[in-house]
PDB file of C-alpha atoms in Angstrom:
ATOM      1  CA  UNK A 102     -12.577 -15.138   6.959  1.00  0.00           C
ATOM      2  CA  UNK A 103     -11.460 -15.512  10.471  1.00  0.00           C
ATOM      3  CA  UNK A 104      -8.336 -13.414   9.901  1.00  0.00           C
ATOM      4  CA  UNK A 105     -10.480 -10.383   8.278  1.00  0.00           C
ATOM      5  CA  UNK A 106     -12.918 -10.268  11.522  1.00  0.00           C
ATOM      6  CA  UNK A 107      -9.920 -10.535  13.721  1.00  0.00           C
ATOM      7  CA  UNK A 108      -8.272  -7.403  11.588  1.00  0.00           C
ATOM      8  CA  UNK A 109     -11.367  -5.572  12.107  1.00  0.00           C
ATOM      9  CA  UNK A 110     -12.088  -6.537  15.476  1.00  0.00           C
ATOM     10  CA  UNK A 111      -8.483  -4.757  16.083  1.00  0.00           C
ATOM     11  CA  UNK A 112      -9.791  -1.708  14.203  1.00  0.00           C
ATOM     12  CA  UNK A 113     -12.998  -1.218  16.471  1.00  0.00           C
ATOM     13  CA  UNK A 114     -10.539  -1.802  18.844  1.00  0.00           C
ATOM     14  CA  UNK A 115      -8.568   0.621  18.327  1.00  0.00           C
ATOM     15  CA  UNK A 116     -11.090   2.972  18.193  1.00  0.00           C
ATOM     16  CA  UNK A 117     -12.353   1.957  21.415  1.00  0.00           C
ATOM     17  CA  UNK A 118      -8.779   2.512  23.183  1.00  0.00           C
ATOM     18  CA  UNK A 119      -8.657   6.414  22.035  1.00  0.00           C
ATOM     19  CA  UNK A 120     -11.783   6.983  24.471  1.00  0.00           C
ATOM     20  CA  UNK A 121     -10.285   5.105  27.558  1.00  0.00           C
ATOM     21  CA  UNK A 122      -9.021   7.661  29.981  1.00  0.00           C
ATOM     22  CA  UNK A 123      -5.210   7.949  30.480  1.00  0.00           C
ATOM     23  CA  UNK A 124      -4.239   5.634  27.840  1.00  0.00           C
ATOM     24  CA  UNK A 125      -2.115   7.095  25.087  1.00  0.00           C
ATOM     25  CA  UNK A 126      -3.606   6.075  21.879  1.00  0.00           C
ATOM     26  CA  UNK A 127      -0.559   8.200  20.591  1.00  0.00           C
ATOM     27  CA  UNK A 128       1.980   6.434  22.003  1.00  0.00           C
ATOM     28  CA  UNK A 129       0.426   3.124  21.510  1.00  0.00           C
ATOM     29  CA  UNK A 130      -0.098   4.022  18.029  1.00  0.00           C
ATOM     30  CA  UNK A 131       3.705   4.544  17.387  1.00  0.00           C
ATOM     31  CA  UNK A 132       4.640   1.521  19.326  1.00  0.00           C
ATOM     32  CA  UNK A 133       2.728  -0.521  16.724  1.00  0.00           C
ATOM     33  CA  UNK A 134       3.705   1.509  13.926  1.00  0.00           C
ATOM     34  CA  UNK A 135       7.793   0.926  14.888  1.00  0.00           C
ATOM     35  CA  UNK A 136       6.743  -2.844  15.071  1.00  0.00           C
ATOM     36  CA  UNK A 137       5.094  -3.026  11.802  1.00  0.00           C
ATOM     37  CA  UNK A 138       8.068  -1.387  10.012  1.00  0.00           C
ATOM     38  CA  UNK A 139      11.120  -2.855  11.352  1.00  0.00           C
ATOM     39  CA  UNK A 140       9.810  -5.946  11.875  1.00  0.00           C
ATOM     40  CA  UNK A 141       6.751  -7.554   9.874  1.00  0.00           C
ATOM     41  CA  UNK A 142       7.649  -5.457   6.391  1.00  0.00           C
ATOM     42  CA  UNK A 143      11.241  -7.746   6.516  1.00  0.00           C
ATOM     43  CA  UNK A 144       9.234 -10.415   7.872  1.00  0.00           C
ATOM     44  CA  UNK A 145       7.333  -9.976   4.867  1.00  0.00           C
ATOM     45  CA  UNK A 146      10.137  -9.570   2.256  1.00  0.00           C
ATOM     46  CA  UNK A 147      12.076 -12.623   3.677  1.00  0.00           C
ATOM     47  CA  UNK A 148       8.806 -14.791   3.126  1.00  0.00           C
ATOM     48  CA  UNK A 149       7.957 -13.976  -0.194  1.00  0.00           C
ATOM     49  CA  UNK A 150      10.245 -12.198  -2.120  1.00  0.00           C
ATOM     50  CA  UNK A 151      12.529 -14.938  -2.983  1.00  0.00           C
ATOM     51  CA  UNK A 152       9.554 -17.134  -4.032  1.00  0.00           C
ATOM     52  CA  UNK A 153       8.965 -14.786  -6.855  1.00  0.00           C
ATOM     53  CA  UNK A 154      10.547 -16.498  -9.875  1.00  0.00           C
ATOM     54  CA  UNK A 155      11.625 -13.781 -12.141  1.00  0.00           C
ATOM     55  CA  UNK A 156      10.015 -14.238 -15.777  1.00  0.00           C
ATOM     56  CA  UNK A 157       9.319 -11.669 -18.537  1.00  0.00           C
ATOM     57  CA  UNK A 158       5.597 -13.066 -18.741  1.00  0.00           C
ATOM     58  CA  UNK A 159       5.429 -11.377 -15.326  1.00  0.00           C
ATOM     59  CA  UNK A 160       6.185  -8.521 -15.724  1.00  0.00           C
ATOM     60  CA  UNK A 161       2.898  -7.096 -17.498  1.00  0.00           C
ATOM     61  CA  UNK A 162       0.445  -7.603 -14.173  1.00  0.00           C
ATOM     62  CA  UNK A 163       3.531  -6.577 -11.994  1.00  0.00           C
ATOM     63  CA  UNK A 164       4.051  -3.439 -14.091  1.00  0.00           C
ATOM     64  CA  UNK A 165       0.758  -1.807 -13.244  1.00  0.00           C
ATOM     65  CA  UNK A 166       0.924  -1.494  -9.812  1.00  0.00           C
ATOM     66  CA  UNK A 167       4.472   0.370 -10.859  1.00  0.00           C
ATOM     67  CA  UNK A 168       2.787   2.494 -13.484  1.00  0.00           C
ATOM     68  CA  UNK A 169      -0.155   3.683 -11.096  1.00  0.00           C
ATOM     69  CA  UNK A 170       2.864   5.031  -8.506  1.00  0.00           C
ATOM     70  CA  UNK A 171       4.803   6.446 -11.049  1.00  0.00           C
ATOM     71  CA  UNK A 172       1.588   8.243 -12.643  1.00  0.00           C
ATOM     72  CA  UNK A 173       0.361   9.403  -9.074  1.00  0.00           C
ATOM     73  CA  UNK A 174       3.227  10.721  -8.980  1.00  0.00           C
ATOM     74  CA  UNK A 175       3.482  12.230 -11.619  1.00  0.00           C
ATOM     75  CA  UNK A 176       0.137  13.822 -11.258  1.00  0.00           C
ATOM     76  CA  UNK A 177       0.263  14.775  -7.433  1.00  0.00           C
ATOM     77  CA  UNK A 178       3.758  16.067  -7.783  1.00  0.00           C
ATOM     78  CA  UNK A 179       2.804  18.516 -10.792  1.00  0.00           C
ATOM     79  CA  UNK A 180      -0.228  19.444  -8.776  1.00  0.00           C
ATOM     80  CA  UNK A 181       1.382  19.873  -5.509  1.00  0.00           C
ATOM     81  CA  UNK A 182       3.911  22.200  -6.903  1.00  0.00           C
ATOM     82  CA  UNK A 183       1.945  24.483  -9.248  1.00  0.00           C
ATOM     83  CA  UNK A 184      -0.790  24.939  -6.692  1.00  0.00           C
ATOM     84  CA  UNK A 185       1.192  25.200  -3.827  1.00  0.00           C
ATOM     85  CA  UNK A 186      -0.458  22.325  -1.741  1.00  0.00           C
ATOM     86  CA  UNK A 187       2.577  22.132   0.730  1.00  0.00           C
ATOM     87  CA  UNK A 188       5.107  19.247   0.531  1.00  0.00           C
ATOM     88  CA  UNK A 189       3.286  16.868   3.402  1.00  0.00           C
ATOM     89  CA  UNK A 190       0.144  17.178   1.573  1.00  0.00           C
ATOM     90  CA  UNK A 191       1.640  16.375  -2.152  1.00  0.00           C
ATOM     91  CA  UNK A 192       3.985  13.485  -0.419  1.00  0.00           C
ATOM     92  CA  UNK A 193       0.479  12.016   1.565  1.00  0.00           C
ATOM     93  CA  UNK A 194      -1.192  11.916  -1.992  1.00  0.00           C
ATOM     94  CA  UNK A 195       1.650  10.318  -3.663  1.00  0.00           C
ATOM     95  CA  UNK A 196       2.204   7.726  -1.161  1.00  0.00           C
ATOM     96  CA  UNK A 197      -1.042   6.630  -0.025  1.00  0.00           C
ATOM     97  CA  UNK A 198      -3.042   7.169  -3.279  1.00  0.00           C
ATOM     98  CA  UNK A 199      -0.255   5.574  -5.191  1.00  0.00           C
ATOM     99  CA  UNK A 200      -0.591   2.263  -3.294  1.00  0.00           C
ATOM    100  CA  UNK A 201      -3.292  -0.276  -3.742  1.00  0.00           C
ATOM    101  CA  UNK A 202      -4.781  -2.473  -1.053  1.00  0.00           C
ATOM    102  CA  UNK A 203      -3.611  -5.268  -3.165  1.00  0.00           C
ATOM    103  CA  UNK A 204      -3.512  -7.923  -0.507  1.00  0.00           C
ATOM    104  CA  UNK A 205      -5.716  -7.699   2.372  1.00  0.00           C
ATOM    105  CA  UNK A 206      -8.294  -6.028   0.712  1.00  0.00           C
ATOM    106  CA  UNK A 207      -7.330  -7.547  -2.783  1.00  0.00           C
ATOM    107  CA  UNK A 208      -7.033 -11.151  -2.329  1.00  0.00           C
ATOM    108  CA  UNK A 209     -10.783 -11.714  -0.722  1.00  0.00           C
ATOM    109  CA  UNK A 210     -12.338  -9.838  -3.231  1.00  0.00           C
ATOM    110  CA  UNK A 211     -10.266 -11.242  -6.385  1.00  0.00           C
ATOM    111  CA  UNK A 212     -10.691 -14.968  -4.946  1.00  0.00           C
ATOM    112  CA  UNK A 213     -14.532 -14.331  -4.123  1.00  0.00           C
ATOM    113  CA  UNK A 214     -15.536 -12.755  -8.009  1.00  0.00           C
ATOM    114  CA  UNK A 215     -12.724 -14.905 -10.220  1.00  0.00           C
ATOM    115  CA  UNK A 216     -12.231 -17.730  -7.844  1.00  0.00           C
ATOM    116  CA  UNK A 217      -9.091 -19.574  -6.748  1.00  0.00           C
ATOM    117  CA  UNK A 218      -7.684 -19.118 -10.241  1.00  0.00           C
ATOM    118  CA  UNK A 219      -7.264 -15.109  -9.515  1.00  0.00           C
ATOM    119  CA  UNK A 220      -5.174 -15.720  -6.465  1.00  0.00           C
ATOM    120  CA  UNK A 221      -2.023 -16.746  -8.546  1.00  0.00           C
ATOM    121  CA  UNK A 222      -1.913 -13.541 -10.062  1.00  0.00           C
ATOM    122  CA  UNK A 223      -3.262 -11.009  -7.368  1.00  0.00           C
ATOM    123  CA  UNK A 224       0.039 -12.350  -4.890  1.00  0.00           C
ATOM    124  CA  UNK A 225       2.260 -11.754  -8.231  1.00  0.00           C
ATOM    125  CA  UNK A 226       0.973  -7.961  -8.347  1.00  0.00           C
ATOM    126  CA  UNK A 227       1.064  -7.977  -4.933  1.00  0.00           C
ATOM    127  CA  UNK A 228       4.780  -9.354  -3.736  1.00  0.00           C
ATOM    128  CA  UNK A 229       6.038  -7.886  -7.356  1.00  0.00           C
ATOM    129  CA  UNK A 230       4.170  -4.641  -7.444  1.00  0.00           C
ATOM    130  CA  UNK A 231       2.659  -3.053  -4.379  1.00  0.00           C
ATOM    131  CA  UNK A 232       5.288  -4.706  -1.508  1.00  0.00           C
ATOM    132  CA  UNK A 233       8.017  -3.733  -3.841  1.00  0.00           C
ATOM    133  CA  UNK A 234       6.870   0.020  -4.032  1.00  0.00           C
ATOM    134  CA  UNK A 235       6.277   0.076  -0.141  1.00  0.00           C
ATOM    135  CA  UNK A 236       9.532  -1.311   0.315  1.00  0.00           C
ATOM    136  CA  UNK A 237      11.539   1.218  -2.056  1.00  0.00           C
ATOM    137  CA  UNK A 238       9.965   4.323  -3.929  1.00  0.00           C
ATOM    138  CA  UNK A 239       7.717   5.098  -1.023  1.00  0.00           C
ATOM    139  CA  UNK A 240      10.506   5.321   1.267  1.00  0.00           C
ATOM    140  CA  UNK A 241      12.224   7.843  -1.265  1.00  0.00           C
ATOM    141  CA  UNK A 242       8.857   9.933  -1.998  1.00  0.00           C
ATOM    142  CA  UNK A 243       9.021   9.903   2.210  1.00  0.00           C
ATOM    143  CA  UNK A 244      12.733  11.395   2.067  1.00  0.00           C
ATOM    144  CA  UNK A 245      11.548  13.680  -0.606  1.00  0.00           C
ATOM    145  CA  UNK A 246       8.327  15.220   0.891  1.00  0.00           C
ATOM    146  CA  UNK A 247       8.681  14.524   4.949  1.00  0.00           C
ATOM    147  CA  UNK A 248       9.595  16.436   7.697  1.00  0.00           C
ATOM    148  CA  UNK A 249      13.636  16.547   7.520  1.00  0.00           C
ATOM    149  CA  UNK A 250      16.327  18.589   7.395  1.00  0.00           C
ATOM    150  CA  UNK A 251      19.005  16.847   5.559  1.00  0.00           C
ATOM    151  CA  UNK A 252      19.769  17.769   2.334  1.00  0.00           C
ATOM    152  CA  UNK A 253      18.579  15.683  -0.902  1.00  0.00           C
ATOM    153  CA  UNK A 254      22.180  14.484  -0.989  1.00  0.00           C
ATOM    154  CA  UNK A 255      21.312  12.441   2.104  1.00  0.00           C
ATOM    155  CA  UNK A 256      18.292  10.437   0.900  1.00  0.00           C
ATOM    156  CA  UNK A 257      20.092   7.843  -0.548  1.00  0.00           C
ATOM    157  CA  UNK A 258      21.512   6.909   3.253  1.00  0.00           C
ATOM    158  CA  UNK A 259      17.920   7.788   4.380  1.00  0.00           C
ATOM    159  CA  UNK A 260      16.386   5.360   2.197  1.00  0.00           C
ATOM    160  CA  UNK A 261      19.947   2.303   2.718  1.00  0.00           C
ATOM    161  CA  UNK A 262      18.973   2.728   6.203  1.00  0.00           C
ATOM    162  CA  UNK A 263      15.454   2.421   6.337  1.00  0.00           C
ATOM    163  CA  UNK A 264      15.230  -1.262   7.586  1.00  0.00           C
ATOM    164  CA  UNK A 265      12.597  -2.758   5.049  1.00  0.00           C
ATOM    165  CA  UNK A 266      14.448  -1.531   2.245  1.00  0.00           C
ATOM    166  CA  UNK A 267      17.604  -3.524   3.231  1.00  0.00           C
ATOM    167  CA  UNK A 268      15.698  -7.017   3.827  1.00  0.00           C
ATOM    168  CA  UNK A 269      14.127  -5.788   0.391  1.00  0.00           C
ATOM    169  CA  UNK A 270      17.470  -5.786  -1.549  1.00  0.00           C
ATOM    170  CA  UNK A 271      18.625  -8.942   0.147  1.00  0.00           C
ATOM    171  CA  UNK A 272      15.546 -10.594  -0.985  1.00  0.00           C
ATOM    172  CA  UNK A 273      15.665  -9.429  -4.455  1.00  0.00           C
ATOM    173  CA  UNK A 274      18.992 -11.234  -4.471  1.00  0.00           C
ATOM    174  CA  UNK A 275      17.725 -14.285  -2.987  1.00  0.00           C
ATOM    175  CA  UNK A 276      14.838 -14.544  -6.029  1.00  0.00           C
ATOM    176  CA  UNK A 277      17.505 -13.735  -8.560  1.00  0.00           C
ATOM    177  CA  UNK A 278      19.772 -16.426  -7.551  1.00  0.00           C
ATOM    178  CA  UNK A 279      17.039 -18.723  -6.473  1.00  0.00           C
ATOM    179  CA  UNK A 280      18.437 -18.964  -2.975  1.00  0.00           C
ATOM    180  CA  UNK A 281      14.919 -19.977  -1.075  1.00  0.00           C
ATOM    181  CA  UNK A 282      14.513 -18.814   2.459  1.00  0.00           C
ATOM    182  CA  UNK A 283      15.561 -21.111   5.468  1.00  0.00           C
ATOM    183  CA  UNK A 284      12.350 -23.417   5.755  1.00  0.00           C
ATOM    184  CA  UNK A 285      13.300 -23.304   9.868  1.00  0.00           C
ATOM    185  CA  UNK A 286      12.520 -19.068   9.130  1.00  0.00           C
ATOM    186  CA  UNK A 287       9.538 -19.816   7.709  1.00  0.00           C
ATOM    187  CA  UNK A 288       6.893 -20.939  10.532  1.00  0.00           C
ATOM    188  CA  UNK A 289       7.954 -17.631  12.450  1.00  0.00           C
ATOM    189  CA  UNK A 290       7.840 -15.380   9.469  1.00  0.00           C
ATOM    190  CA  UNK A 291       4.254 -16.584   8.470  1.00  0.00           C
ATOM    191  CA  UNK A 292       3.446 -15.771  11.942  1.00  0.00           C
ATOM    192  CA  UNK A 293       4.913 -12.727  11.984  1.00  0.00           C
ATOM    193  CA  UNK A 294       3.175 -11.757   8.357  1.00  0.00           C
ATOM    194  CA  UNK A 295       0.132 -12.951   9.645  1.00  0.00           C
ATOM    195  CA  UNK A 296      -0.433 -10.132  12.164  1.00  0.00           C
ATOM    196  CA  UNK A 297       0.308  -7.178   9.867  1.00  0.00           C
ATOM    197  CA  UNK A 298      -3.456  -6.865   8.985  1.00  0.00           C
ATOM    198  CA  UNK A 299      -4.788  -6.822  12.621  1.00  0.00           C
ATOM    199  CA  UNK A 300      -1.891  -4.828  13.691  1.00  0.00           C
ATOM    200  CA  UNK A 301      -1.899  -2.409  10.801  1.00  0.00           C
ATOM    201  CA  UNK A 302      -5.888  -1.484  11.057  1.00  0.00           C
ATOM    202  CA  UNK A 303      -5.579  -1.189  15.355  1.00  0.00           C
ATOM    203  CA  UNK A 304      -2.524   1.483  13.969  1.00  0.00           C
ATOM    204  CA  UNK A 305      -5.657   3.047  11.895  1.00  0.00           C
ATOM    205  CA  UNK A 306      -8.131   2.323  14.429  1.00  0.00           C
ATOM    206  CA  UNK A 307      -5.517   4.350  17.179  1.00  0.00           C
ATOM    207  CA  UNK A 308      -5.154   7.212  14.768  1.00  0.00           C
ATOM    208  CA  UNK A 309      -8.397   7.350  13.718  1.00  0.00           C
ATOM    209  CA  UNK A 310     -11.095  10.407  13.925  1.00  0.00           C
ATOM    210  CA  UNK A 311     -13.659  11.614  11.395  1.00  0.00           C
ATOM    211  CA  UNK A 312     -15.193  15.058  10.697  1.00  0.00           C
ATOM    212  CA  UNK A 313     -16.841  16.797   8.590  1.00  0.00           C
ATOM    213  CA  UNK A 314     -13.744  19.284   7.738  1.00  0.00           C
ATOM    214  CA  UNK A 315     -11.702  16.047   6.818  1.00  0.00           C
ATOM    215  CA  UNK A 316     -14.487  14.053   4.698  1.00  0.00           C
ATOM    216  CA  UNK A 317     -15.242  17.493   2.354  1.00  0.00           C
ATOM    217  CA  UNK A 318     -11.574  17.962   1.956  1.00  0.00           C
ATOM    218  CA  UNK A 319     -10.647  18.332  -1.408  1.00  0.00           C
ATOM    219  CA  UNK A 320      -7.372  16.405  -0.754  1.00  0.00           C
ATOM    220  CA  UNK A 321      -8.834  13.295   0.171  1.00  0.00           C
ATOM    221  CA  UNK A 322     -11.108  13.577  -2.628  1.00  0.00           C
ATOM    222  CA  UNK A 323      -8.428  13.885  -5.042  1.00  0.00           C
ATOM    223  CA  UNK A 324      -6.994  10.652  -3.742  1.00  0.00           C
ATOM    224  CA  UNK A 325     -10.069   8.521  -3.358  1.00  0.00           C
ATOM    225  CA  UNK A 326     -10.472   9.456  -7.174  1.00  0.00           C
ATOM    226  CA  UNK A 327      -7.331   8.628  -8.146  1.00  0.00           C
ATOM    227  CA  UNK A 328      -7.029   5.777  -6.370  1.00  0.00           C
ATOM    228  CA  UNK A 329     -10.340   4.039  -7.157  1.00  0.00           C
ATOM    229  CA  UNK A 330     -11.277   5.763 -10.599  1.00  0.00           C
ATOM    230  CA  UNK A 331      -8.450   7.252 -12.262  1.00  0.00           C
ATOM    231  CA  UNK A 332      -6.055   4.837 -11.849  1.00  0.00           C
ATOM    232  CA  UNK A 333      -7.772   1.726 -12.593  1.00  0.00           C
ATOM    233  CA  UNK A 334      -9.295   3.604 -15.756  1.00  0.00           C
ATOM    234  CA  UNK A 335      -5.313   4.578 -16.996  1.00  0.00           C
ATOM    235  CA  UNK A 336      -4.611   0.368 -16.430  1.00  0.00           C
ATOM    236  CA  UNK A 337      -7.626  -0.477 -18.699  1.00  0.00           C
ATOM    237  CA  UNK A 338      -7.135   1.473 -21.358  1.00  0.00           C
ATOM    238  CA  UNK A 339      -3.322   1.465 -21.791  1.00  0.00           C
ATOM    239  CA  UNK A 340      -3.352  -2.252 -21.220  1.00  0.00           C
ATOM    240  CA  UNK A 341      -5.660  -3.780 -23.449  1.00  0.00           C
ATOM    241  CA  UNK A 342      -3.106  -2.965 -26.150  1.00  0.00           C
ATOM    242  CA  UNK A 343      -0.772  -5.450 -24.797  1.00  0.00           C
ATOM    243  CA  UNK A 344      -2.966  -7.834 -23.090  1.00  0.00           C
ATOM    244  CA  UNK A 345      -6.415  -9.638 -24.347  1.00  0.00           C
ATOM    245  CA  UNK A 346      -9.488  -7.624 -22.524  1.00  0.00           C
ATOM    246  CA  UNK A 347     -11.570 -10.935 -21.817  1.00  0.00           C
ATOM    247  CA  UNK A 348      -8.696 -12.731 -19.908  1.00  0.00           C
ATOM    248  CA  UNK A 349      -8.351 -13.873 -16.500  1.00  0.00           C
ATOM    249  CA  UNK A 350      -4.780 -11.632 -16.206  1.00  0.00           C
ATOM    250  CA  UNK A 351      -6.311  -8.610 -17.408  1.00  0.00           C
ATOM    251  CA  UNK A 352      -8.956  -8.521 -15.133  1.00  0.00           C
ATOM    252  CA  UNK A 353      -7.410  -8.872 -12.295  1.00  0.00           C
ATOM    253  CA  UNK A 354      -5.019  -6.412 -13.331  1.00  0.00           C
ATOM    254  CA  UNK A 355      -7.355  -4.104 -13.634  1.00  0.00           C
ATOM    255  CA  UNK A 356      -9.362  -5.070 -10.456  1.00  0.00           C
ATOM    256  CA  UNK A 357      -5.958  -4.699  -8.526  1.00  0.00           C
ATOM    257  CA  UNK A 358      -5.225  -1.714  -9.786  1.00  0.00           C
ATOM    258  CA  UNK A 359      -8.683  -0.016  -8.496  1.00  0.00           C
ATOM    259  CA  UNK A 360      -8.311  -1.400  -4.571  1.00  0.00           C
ATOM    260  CA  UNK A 361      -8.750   1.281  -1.811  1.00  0.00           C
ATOM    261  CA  UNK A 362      -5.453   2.665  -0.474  1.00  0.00           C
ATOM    262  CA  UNK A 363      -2.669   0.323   1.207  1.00  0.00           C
ATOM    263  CA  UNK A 364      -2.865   0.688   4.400  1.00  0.00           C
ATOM    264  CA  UNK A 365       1.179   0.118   4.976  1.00  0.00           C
ATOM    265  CA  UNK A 366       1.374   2.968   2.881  1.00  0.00           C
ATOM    266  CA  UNK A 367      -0.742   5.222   5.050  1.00  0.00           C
ATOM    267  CA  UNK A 368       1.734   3.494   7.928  1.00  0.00           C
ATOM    268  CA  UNK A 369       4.963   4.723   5.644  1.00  0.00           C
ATOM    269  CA  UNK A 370       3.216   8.219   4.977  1.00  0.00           C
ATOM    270  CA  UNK A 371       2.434   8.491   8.977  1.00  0.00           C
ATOM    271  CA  UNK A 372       6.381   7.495   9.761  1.00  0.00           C
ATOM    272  CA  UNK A 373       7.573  10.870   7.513  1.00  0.00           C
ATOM    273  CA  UNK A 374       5.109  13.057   9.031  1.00  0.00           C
ATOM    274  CA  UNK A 375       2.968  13.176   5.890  1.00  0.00           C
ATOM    275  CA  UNK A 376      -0.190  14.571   6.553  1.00  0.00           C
ATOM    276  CA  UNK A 377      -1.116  11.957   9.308  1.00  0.00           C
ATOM    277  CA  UNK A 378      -4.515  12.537   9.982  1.00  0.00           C
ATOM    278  CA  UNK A 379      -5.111  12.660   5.820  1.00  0.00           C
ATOM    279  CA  UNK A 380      -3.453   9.403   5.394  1.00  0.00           C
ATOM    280  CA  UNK A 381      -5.582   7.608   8.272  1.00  0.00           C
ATOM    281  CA  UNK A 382      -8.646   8.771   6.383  1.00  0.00           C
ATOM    282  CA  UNK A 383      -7.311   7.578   2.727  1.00  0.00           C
ATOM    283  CA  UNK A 384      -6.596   3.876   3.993  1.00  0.00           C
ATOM    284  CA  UNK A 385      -9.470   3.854   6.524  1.00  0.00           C
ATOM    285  CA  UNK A 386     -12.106   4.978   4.458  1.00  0.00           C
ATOM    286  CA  UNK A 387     -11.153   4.151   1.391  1.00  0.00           C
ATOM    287  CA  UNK A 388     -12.185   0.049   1.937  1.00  0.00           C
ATOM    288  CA  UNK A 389     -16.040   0.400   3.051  1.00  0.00           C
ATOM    289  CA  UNK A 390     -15.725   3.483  -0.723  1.00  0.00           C
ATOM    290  CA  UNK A 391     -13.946   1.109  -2.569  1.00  0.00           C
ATOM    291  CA  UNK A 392     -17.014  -1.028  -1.845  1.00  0.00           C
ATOM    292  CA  UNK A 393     -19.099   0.338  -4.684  1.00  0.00           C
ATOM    293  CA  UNK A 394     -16.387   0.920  -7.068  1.00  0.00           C
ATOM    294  CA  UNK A 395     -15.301  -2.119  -7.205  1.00  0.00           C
ATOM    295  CA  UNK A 396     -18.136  -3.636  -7.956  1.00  0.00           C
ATOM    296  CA  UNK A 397     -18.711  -0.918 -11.068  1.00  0.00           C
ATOM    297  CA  UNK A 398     -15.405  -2.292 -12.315  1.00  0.00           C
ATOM    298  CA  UNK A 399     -16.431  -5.585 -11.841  1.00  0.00           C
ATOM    299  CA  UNK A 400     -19.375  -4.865 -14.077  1.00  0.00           C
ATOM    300  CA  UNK A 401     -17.581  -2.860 -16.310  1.00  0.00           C
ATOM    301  CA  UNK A 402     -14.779  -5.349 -16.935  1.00  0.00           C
ATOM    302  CA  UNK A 403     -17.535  -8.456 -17.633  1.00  0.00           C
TER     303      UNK A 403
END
């Protein structure tokens, strides 16, 4: 509880900097935004990806938060292209609609309606699923859709580059061979992966501006509709053929899959120029939203 009021005292906070005269909420913005890409996202990786323990039982929750990106994809990019939305916009929908808020968002609300039992599961979708995706197909959807001028044959350096991607595939490796991380690491890296909610919503807090123009655009419609209904709809009904509707898993599964937009995706769709302002408004407004469909799904699921 203490670290959510913290995160959103650094949101109101943020907020409060962009009226202070002479300060750059810009700049400041992109300060944090450099810190919580290079540095907390490996942070990240290097404390939990090599506790994953791979198992095929596993891979059913994990798969959905794969499944959603993959189908937002799908959809946005078909969209995108036979409308003619304009690259930033399709990338922004893919991205940031794509992604779940499966941690700081998810993990309250799946420990506070299924209990401590839920938590297991929600860090599996989490760490498996939604870091995973940040950590990889985001950054190539980025390459895809952002502002650059290399040719495609360059996003595969792009993406080897791109510094959470890297501490990604080491990880992976780690978990694989069951090589656990240094436990000396491992006081600084929870520290470090403690401040990526605070320091994420102040990036969102910076950034941050609402009109009318921006809340009846039919863009961020079409991803707070994806994201909360849509996709959480495609997870129940595909996966109750594979998984038992009453259980613990597929709940939370589902529940997962309907969180408001990840807010390191909105940070990943900000770094490749993606329709900034759009993203800010999927991420930021998409919690207090998510509010009341959540608690449909809730109902829904029993």
């Amino acid at each position: 509880m203490t670290g959510a009021v913290v995160a959103f005292a650094c949101l109101f906070l943020g907020l409060i900097l962009q009226k202070v005269p002479r300060f750059s909420a810009e700049n400041a913005a992109n300060w944090v935004q450099t810190y919580l890409i290079y540095i907390v996202l490996p942070a990240l990786a290097l404390l939990y990806i090599p506790k994953i323990n791979p198992s095929w039982n596993l891979l059913l929750p994990i798969s959905a938060a794969w499944f959603t990106f993959l189908l937002s994809w799908g959809i946005f990019g078909y969209l995108g292209k036979k409308l003619n939305w304009g690259r930033n916009v399709t990338g922004c929908l893919i991205i940031v609609a794509g992604l779940a808020n499966t941690s700081f968002l998810g993990f309250p609300v799946i420990e506070g309606l299924y209990g401590k039992e839920g938590l297991p599961l929600a860090l599996l979708i989490d760490q498996g699923g939604s870091f995973l995706l940040v950590s990889s197909l985001s950054i190539l959807v980025g390459s895809l859709y952002g502002n650059h001028q290399e040719s495609l044959a360059k996003v595969p350096l792009r993406i080897l580059k791109f510094p959470p991607f890297g501490f990604l595939a080491g990880t992976l490796a780690m978990s694989i061979l069951q090589i656990p991380t240094p436990e000396i690491l491992l006081p600084f890296l929870e520290f470090v992966g403690k401040t990526m909610p605070p320091m994420a919503l102040l990036v969102i807090g910076l950034r941050f501006s609402l009109d009318m123009e921006a809340i009846t655009s039919r863009f961020f419609w079409y991803g707070m509709g994806y994201r909360l209904i849509l996709a959480p709809a495609m997870v129940a009904l595909i996966y109750t053929n594979w998984m038992d509707s009453q259980s613990l898993e597929y709940k939370v599964t589902v529940l997962e899959s309907g969180m408001a937009p990840m807010i390191t995706g909105s940070i990943i769709a900000i770094q490749f120029g993606l329709q900034p302002k759009l993203a800010t408004l999927l991420s930021g407004l998409g919690m207090p939203i998510s509010a009341i469909t959540l608690g449909v799904w809730y109902l829904i699921l029993g």
